[in-house]
């Protein structure tokens, strides 16, 4: 009886929080549901009304909702890893790897500056500065003990700055035109192939791929195995299917599944917020603003040099290597007649590399920091 009552309260909390996402969805941002739901969930958690007092401890909603959202996100990202993805990477692997390494280097530098000039711990600053996706990084950061509020705020600032600056800059200065991005976004995002029963069967196989990837990821101790392992499992299934049938197979995966993913992840993170988490945020916001601007400018100039060396168009290079959202950068590239496939490949690879490689590195840094603090206490 108590468990069923607890489940109903969880559903109520998720529904109420999603109203904030519904409001933000009118901004036409692909992460609007994530941001709005997260804000409202955090507000409810701060004030803890009696209707939603099941999370009066810091654990928040049951982990089931976070895992469900991560698995939906894994299917969404994993489907982008197909035979076309591999062909584009093989043709441009030198420039892609160079830019990925540079983006990781600059993001680590941004995290180091955040750590040196704010009062938050190293692991929180590195997770906040790393461009691994607003939907993914806070959930992984939570598992390693970082301050999810700080990580979410910094990641949100980065995404907003990129989405506000780069498409406008690309449309005005790089192409000399001011295309209507909002109208075209609707055209790009609402074009779907007709439903077929084979799509439903392929969706079932991708779900099996998520589950298989989770167990492999758990065995290999991946961070957030439902997300990282599941994404790689779906990517492997998608690639093998493309090779066997000599075409990119399409699953039945409506846009509403991505909306649900954002809602579940955002409510899970928001339910764990408490007032002490935002102490000292003013200084962090100022520092993170300037480090984010520095990161964007650094990667822009790197994209410029890559364009000169490789012959890739400047607008394609900038949109591919800018640390923004996959949907926003891909939509902008389609509107501006850039190479959308190349943009998708680089953006997806950036997220894959960040999610797979950097969290273990951050864990080692956290252990090093803890060991350093322990030694200083012992010597004192």
C-alpha angles and dihedrals in degrees: 000000000000092000093052090049089049091050092051091051090050090053090049091050092049092047094049092046092049089062087072089053090050090056093048091047088076088069088074090231114140088225094046092108090050096050097042094045092047093051094050093043090052092050092051090048092050095054098030103206117205091251090065104031096124090098097053086131122068096254093080121185120008114276089244091082094051091049091048092052091046092051091052090050090048091056091047094052097036093058089064090064102083140127093285089053091054093047093053091047092050091052095048105023097129096055092040095051091044092054094043091054091047092049091051091047093051093045090052089050090051090050091049091052090049090051094048096048102037135057097241126105124266098251092053093050094048093048090048094051097043113098098223099130133284092248095051111033100060092050092050091043090056092058093056096046101258123147101266093194093059092042092050094047093050093045091049091051091051093050093047093048092048095045092047097043110033104049091046092046092046094049096047107032105022097044103018094234138096105224119188100251095182096057093044091047088062091050093050097044099044099052108105134161118246117273118265130181090238088064090059091050090050090050089056090052091050090052087053087050090054092051092046091047090050093056092046090047092048091050091049090044096240115175110255094004093193089060106032099031092039092050092051091046092053090045091054092048092047093049094047091048091051091051095047096047097031092232139078104265117222123219127204098255113145121201089250089073090063089049090053090048091055092046095050094046094044095049091047091053094040093051089062096055120113132175097256090063094071098050109126095013097133094072091043092053092052094047094043091050093058094040090051092050089048091050092050093047093046093052091044092058090045089052088051092055092045088053091052094047101042102030093238110147114264095236091052092047094048095047092046097051100036111108096238137114122302093231096048096046093043093048091050091049091052091049093049094044093245124146099283094182092056091048092052093048094052095043093049092045090051091055093044093050093045095047095045104037110027103051093062088048090051090050090055090049090051091052090047091051092048091048091050092051091047092052092049090052092048093050091047 
